[in-house]
mmCIF file of C-alpha atoms and ligand atoms in Angstrom:
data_model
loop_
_atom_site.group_PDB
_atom_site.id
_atom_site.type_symbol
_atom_site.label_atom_id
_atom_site.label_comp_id
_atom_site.label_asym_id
_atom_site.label_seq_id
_atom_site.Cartn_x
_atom_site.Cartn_y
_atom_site.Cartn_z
ATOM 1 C CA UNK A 1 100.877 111.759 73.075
ATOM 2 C CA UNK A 2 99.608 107.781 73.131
ATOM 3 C CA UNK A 3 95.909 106.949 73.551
ATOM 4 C CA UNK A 4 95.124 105.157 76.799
ATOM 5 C CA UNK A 5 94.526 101.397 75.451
ATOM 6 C CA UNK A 6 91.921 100.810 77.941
ATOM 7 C CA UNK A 7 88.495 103.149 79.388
ATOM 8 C CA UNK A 8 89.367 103.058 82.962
ATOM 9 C CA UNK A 9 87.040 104.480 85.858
ATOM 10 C CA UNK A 10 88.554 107.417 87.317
ATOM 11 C CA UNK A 11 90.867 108.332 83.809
ATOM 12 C CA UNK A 12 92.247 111.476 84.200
ATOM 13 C CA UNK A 13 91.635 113.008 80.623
ATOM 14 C CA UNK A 14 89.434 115.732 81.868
ATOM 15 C CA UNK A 15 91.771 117.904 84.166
ATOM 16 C CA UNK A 16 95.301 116.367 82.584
ATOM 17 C CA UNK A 17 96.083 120.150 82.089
ATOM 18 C CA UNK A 18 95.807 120.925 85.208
ATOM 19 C CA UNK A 19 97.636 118.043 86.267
ATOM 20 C CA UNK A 20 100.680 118.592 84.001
ATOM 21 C CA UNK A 21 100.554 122.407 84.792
ATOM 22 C CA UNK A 22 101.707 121.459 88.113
ATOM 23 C CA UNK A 23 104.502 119.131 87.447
ATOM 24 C CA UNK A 24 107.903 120.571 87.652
ATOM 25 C CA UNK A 25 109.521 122.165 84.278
ATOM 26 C CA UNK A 26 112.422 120.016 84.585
ATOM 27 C CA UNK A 27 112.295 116.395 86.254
ATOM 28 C CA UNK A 28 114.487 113.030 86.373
ATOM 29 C CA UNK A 29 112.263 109.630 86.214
ATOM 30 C CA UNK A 30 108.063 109.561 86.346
ATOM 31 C CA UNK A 31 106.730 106.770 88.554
ATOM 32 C CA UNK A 32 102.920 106.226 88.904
ATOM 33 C CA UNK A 33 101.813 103.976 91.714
ATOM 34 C CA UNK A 34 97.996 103.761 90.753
ATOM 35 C CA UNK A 35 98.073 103.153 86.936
ATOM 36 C CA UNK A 36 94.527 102.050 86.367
ATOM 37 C CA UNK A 37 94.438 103.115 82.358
ATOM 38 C CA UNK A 38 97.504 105.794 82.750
ATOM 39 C CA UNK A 39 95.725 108.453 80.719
ATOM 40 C CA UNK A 40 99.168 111.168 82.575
ATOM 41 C CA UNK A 41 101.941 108.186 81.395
ATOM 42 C CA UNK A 42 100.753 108.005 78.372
ATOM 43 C CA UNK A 43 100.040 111.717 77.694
ATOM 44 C CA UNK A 44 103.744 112.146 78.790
ATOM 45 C CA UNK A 45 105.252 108.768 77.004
ATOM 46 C CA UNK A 46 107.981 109.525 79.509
ATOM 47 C CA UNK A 47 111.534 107.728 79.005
ATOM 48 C CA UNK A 48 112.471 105.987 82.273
ATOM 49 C CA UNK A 49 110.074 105.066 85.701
ATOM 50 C CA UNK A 50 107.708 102.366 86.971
ATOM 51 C CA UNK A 51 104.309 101.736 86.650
ATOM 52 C CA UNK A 52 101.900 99.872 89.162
ATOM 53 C CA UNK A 53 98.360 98.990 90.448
ATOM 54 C CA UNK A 54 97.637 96.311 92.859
ATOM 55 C CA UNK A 55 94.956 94.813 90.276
ATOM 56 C CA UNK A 56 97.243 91.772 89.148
ATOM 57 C CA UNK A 57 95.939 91.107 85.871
ATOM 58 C CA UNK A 58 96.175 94.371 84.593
ATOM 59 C CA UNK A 59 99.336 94.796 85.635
ATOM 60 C CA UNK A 60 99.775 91.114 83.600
ATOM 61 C CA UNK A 61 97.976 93.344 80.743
ATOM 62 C CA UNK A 62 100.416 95.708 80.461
ATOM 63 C CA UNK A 63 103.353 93.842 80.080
ATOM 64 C CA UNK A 64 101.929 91.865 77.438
ATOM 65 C CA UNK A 65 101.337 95.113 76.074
ATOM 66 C CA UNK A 66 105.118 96.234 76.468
ATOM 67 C CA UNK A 67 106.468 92.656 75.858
ATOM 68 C CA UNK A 68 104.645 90.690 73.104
ATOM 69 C CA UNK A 69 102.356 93.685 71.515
ATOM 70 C CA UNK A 70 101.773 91.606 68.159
ATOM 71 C CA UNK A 71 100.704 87.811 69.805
ATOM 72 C CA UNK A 72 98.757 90.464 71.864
ATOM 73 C CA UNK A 73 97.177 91.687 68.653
ATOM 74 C CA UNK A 74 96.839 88.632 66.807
ATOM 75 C CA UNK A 75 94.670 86.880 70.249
ATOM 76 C CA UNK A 76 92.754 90.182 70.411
ATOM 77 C CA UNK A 77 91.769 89.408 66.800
ATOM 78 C CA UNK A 78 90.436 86.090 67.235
ATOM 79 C CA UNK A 79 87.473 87.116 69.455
ATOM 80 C CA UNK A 80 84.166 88.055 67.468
ATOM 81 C CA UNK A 81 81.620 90.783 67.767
ATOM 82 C CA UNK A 82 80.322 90.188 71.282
ATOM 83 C CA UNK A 83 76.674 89.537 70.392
ATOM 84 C CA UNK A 84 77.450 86.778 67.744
ATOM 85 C CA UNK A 85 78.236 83.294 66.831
ATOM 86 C CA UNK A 86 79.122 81.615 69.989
ATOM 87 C CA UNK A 87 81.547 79.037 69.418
ATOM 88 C CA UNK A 88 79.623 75.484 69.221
ATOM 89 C CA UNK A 89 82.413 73.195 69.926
ATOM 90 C CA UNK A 90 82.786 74.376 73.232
ATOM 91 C CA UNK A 91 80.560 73.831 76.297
ATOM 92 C CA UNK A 92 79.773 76.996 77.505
ATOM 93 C CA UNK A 93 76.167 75.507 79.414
ATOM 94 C CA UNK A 94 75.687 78.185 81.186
ATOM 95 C CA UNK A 95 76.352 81.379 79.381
ATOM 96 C CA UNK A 96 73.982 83.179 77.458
ATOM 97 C CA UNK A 97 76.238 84.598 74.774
ATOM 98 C CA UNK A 98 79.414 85.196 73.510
ATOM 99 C CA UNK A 99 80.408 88.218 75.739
ATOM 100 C CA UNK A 100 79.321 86.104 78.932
ATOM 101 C CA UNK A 101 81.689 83.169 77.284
ATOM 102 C CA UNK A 102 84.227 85.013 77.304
ATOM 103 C CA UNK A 103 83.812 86.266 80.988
ATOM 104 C CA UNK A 104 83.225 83.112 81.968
ATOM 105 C CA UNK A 105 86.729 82.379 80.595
ATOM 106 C CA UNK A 106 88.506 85.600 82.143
ATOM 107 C CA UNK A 107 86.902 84.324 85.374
ATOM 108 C CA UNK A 108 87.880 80.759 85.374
ATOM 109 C CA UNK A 109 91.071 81.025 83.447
ATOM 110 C CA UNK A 110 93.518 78.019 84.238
ATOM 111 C CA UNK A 111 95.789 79.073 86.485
ATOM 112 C CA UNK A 112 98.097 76.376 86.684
ATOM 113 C CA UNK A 113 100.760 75.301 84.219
ATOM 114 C CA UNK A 114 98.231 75.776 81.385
ATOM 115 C CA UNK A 115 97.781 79.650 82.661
ATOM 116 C CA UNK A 116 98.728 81.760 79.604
ATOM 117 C CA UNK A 117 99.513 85.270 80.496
ATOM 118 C CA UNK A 118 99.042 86.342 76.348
ATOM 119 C CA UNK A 119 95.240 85.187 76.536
ATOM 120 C CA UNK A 120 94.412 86.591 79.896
ATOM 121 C CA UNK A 121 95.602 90.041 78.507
ATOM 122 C CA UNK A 122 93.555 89.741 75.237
ATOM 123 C CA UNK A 123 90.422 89.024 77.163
ATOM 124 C CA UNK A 124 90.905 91.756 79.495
ATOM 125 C CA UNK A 125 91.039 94.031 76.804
ATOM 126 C CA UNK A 126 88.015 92.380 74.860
ATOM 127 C CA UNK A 127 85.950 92.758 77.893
ATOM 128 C CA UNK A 128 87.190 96.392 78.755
ATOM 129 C CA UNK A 129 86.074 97.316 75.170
ATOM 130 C CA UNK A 130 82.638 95.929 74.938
ATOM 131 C CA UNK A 131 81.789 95.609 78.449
ATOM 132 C CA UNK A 132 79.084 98.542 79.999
ATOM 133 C CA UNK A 133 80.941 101.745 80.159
ATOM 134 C CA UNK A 134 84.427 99.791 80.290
ATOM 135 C CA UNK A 135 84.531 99.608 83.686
ATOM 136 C CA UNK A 136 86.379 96.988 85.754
ATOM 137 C CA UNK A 137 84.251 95.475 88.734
ATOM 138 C CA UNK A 138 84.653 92.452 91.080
ATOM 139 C CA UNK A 139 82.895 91.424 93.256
ATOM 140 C CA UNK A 140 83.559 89.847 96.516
ATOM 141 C CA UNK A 141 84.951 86.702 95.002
ATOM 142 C CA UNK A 142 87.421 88.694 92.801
ATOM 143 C CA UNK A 143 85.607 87.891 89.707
ATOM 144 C CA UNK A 144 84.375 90.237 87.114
ATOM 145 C CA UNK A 145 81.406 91.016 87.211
ATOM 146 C CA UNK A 146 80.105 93.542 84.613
ATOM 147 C CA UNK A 147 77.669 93.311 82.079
ATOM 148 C CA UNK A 148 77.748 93.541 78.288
ATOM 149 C CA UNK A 149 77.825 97.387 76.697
ATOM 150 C CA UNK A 150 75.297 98.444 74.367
ATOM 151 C CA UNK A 151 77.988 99.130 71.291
ATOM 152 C CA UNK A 152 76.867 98.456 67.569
ATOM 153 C CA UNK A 153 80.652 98.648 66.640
ATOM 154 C CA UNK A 154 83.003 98.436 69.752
ATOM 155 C CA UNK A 155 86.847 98.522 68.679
ATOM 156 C CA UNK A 156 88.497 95.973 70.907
ATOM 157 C CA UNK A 157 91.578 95.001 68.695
ATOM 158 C CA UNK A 158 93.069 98.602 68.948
ATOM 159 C CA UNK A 159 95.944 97.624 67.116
ATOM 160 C CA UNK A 160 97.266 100.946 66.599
ATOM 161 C CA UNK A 161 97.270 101.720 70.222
ATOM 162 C CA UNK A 162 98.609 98.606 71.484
ATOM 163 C CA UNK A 163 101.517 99.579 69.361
ATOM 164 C CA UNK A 164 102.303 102.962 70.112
ATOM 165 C CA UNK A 165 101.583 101.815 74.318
ATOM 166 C CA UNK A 166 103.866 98.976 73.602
ATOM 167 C CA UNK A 167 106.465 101.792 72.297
ATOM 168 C CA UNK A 168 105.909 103.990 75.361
ATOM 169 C CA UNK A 169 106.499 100.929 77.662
ATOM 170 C CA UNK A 170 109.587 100.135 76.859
ATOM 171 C CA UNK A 171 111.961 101.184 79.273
ATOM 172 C CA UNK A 172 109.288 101.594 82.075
ATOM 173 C CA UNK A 173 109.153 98.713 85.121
ATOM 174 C CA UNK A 174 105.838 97.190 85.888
ATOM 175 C CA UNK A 175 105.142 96.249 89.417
ATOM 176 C CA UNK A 176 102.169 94.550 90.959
ATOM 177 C CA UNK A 177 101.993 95.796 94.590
ATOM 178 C CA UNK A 178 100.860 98.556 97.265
ATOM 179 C CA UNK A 179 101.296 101.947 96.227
ATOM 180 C CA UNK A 180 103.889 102.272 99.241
ATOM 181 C CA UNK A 181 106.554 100.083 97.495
ATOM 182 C CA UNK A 182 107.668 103.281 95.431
ATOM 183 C CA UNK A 183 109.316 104.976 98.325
ATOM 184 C CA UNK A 184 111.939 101.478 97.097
ATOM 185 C CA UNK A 185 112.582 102.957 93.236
ATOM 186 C CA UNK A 186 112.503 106.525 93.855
ATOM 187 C CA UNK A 187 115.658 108.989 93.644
ATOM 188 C CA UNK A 188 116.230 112.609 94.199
ATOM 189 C CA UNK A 189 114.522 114.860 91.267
ATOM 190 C CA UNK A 190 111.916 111.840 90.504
ATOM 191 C CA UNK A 191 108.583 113.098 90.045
ATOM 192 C CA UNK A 192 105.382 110.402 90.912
ATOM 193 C CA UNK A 193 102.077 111.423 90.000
ATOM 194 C CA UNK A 194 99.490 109.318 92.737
ATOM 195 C CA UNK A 195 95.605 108.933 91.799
ATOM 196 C CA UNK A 196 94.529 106.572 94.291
ATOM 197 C CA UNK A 197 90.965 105.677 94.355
ATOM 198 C CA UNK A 198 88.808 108.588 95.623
ATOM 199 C CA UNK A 199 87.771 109.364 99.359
ATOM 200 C CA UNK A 200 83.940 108.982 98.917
ATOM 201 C CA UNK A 201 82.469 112.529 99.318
ATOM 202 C CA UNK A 202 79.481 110.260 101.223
ATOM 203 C CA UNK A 203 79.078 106.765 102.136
ATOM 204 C CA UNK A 204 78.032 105.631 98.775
ATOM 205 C CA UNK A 205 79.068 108.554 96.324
ATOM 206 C CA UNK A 206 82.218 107.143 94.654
ATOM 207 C CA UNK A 207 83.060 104.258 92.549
ATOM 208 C CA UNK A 208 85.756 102.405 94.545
ATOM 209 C CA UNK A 209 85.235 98.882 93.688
ATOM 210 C CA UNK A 210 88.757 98.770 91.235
ATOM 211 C CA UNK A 211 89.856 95.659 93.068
ATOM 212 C CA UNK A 212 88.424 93.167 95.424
ATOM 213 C CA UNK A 213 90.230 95.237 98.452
ATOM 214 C CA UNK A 214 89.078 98.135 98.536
ATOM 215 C CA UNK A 215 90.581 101.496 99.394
ATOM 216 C CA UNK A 216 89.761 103.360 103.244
ATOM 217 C CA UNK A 217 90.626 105.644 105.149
ATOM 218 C CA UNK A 218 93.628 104.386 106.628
ATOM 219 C CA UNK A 219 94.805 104.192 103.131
ATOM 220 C CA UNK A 220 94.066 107.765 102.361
ATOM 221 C CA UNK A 221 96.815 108.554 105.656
ATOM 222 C CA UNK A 222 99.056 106.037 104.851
ATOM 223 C CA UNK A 223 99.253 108.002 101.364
ATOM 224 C CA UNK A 224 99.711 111.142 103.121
ATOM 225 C CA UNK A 225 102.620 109.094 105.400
ATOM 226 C CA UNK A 226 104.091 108.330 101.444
ATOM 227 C CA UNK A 227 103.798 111.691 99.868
ATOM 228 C CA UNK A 228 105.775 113.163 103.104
ATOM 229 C CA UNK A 229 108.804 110.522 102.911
ATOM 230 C CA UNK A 230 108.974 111.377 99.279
ATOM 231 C CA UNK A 231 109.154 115.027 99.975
ATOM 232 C CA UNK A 232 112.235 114.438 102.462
ATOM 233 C CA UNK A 233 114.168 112.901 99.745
ATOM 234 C CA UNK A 234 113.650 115.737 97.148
ATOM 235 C CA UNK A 235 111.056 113.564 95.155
ATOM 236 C CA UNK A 236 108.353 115.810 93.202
ATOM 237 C CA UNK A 237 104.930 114.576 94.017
ATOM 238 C CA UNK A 238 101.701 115.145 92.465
ATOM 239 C CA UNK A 239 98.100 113.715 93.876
ATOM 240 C CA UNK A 240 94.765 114.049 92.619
ATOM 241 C CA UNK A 241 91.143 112.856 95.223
ATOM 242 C CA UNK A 242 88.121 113.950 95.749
ATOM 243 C CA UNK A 243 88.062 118.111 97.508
ATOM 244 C CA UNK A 244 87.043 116.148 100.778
ATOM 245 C CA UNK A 245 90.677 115.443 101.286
ATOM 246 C CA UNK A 246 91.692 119.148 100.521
ATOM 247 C CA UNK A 247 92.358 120.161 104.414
ATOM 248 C CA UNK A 248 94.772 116.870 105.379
ATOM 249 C CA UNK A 249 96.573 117.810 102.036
ATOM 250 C CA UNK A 250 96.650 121.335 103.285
ATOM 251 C CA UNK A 251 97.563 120.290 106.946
ATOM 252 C CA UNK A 252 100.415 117.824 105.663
ATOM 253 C CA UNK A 253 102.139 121.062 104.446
ATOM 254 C CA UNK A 254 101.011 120.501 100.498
ATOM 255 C CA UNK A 255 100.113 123.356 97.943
ATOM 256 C CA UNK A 256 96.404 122.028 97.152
ATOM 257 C CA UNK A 257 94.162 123.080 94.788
ATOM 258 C CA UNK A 258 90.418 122.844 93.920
ATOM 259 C CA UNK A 259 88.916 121.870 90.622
ATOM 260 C CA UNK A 260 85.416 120.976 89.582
ATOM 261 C CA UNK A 261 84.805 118.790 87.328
ATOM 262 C CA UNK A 262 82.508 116.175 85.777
ATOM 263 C CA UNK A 263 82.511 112.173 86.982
ATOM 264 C CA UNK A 264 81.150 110.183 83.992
ATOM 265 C CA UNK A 265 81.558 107.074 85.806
ATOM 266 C CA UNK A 266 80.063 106.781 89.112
ATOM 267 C CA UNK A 267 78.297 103.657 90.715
ATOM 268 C CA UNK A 268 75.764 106.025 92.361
ATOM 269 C CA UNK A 269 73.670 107.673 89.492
ATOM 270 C CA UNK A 270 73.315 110.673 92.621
ATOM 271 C CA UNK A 271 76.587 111.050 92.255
ATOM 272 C CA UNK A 272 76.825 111.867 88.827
ATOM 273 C CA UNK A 273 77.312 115.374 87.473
ATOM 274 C CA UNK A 274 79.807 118.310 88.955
ATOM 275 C CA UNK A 275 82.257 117.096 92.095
ATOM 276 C CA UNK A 276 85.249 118.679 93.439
ATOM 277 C CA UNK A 277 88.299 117.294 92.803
ATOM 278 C CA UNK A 278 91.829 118.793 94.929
ATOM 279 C CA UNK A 279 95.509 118.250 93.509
ATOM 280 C CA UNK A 280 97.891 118.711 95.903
ATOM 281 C CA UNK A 281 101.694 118.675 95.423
ATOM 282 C CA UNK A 282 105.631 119.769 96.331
ATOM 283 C CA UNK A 283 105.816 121.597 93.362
ATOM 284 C CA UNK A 284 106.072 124.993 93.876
ATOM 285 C CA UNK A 285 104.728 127.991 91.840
ATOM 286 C CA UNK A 286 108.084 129.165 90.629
ATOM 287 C CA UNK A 287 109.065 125.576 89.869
ATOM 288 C CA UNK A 288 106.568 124.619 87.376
ATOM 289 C CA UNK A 289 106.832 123.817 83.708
ATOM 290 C CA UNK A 290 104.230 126.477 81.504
ATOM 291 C CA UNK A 291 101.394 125.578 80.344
ATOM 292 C CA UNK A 292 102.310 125.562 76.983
ATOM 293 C CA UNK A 293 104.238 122.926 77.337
ATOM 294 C CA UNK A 294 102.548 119.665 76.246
ATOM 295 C CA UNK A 295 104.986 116.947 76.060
ATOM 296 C CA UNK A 296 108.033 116.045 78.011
ATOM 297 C CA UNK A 297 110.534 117.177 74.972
ATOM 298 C CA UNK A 298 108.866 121.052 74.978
ATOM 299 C CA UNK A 299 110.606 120.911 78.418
HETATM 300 C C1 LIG B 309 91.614 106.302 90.209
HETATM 301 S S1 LIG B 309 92.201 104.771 89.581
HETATM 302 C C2 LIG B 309 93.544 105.336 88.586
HETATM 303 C C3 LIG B 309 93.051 105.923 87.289
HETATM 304 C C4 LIG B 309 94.181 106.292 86.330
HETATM 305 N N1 LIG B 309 94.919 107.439 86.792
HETATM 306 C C5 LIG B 309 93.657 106.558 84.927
HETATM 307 O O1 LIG B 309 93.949 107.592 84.312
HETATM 308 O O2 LIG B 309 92.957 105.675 84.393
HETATM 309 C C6 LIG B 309 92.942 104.021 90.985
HETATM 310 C C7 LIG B 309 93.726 102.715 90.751
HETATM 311 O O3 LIG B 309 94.362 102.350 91.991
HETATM 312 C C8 LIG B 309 94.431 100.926 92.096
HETATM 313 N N2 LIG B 309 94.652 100.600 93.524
HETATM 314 C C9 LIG B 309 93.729 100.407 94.513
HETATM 315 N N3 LIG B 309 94.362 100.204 95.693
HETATM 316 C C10 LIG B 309 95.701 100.278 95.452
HETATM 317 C C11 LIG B 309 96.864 100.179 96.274
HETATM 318 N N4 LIG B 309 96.793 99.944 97.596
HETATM 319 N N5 LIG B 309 98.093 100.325 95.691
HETATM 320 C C12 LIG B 309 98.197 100.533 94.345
HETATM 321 N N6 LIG B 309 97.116 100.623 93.520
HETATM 322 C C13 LIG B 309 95.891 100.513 94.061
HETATM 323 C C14 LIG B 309 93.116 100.474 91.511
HETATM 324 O O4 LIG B 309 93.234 99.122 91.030
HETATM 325 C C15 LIG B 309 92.875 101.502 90.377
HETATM 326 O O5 LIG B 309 93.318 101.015 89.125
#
């Protein structure tokens, strides 16, 4: 098992037993189409797939991650502790400390010839680690937008985990598109696990804001439209949502299930506390691995 290098809203630590007690005890290639911080990938550290999330400069993250995990490391370690020494050569005028430099710089990063991908990634994960509650916002004019976490000693070089991520990465394809493209990889006996962002359970319950875009209801069926093609072609699939979208998994001919469990990141403090969360799937009973099994080589 690899730690998830980055907090992610949504992370699927709390019910990943649940999950993985419904994937199939034997499969072929694991795909996941909304990545976000890929707490089931890297729980699994599986051999062969493709990753994606439409949010283009975390995809950029994680393939700086795979690809150059040391420069990675060695940029990460250049930043300082976020409430300290700003940097007095430079003319930051308008920021009021280091962590809003470096924002600044993640939101105005050059992104012509003198873009470089290997800084971008380090301040993503700077800002992930000592941002509030490490969540990723933007706002309508795609940039970030959140503001500084209250951490006496946040660990943003995570040198350790870049590593072993950067290990698990290897032979996995990143992609930087709509969920939809993986009906394009996919072959018979694949398995892809799908946690798209949640169908609010009201108007303003859920934390959706992962990218710019948004996610709606037209989404939510196109999904449905996904998970069906991949069930004609003897793909496993897995989905996780919010229990409002327990009767169209139902109706689409899924086996669903009902979990409760706690949301410790929620834009609506209402919405905080016990919600009820459905995984649907192909997977049959009789086709699933035990629940003793924790990684990919017990199989
Ligand atoms: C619930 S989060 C995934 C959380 C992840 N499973 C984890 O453990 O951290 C949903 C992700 O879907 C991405 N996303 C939103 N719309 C998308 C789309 N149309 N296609 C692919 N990814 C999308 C968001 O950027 C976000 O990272």
């Amino acid at each position: 098992m690899v730690v998830p290098v980055l907090k992610w809203a949504g992370g699927k630590r709390e019910i990943l037993d649940d999950l993985l007690a419904r994937f199939p005890a034997n499969f072929y290639r694991y795909h996941e189409p909304f990545f976000g911080g890929g707490a089931v990938f890297f729980e699994l550290s599986p051999k062969d797939g493709a990753i994606n999330d439409t949010n283009t400069r975390l995809m950029n993250f994680y393939r700086q991650v795979r690809d150059n995990p040391k420069e990675l490391i060695e940029v990460v370690k250049g930043f300082k502790h976020p409430r300290s020494d700003p940097d007095p050569d430079r003319d930051y005028s308008d920021a009021k400390n280091y962590y809003y430099q470096q924002r600044e710089l993640f939101n105005r990063r050059p992104r012509g010839e003198d873009f470089d991908p290997l800084v971008e990634a380090g301040l993503l994960l700077y800002l992930n680690r000592t941002c509030f509650n490490g969540l990723f916002r933007l706002n309508s004019s795609g940039e970030f937008n959140v503001p500084i976490g209250s951490y006496k000693n946040p660990d943003w070089v995570r040198e350790q985990e870049v590593l072993e991520a950067s290990k698990a990465l290897q032979d996995t394809r990143i992609f930087n598109r709509d969920f939809s493209f993986v009906v394009d990889v996919v072959e018979s006996g694949d398995i892809v696990y799908f946690d798209p962002p949640y169908e609010p359970v009201s108007a303003t319950a859920n934390f959706t804001d992962y990218s710019a875009d948004g996610f709606d209801f037209d989404d939510q069926v196109r999904l449905i439209d996904v998970l069906q093609e991949l069930d004609e072609m003897d793909v496993f699939v897995v989905v996780s949502n919010s229990g409002v979208m327990r009767d169209r998994y139902e109706d689409a001919g899924f086996y669903v299930d009902l979990k409760g469990v706690s949301r410790s990141i929620n834009c609506d403090a209402s919405g905080r506390g016990e919600v009820d969360e459905v995984i649907a799937t192909n997977v049959s009973p009789g086709e699933r691995r035990g629940r003793r099994q924790k990684k990919l080589s017990d199989i």
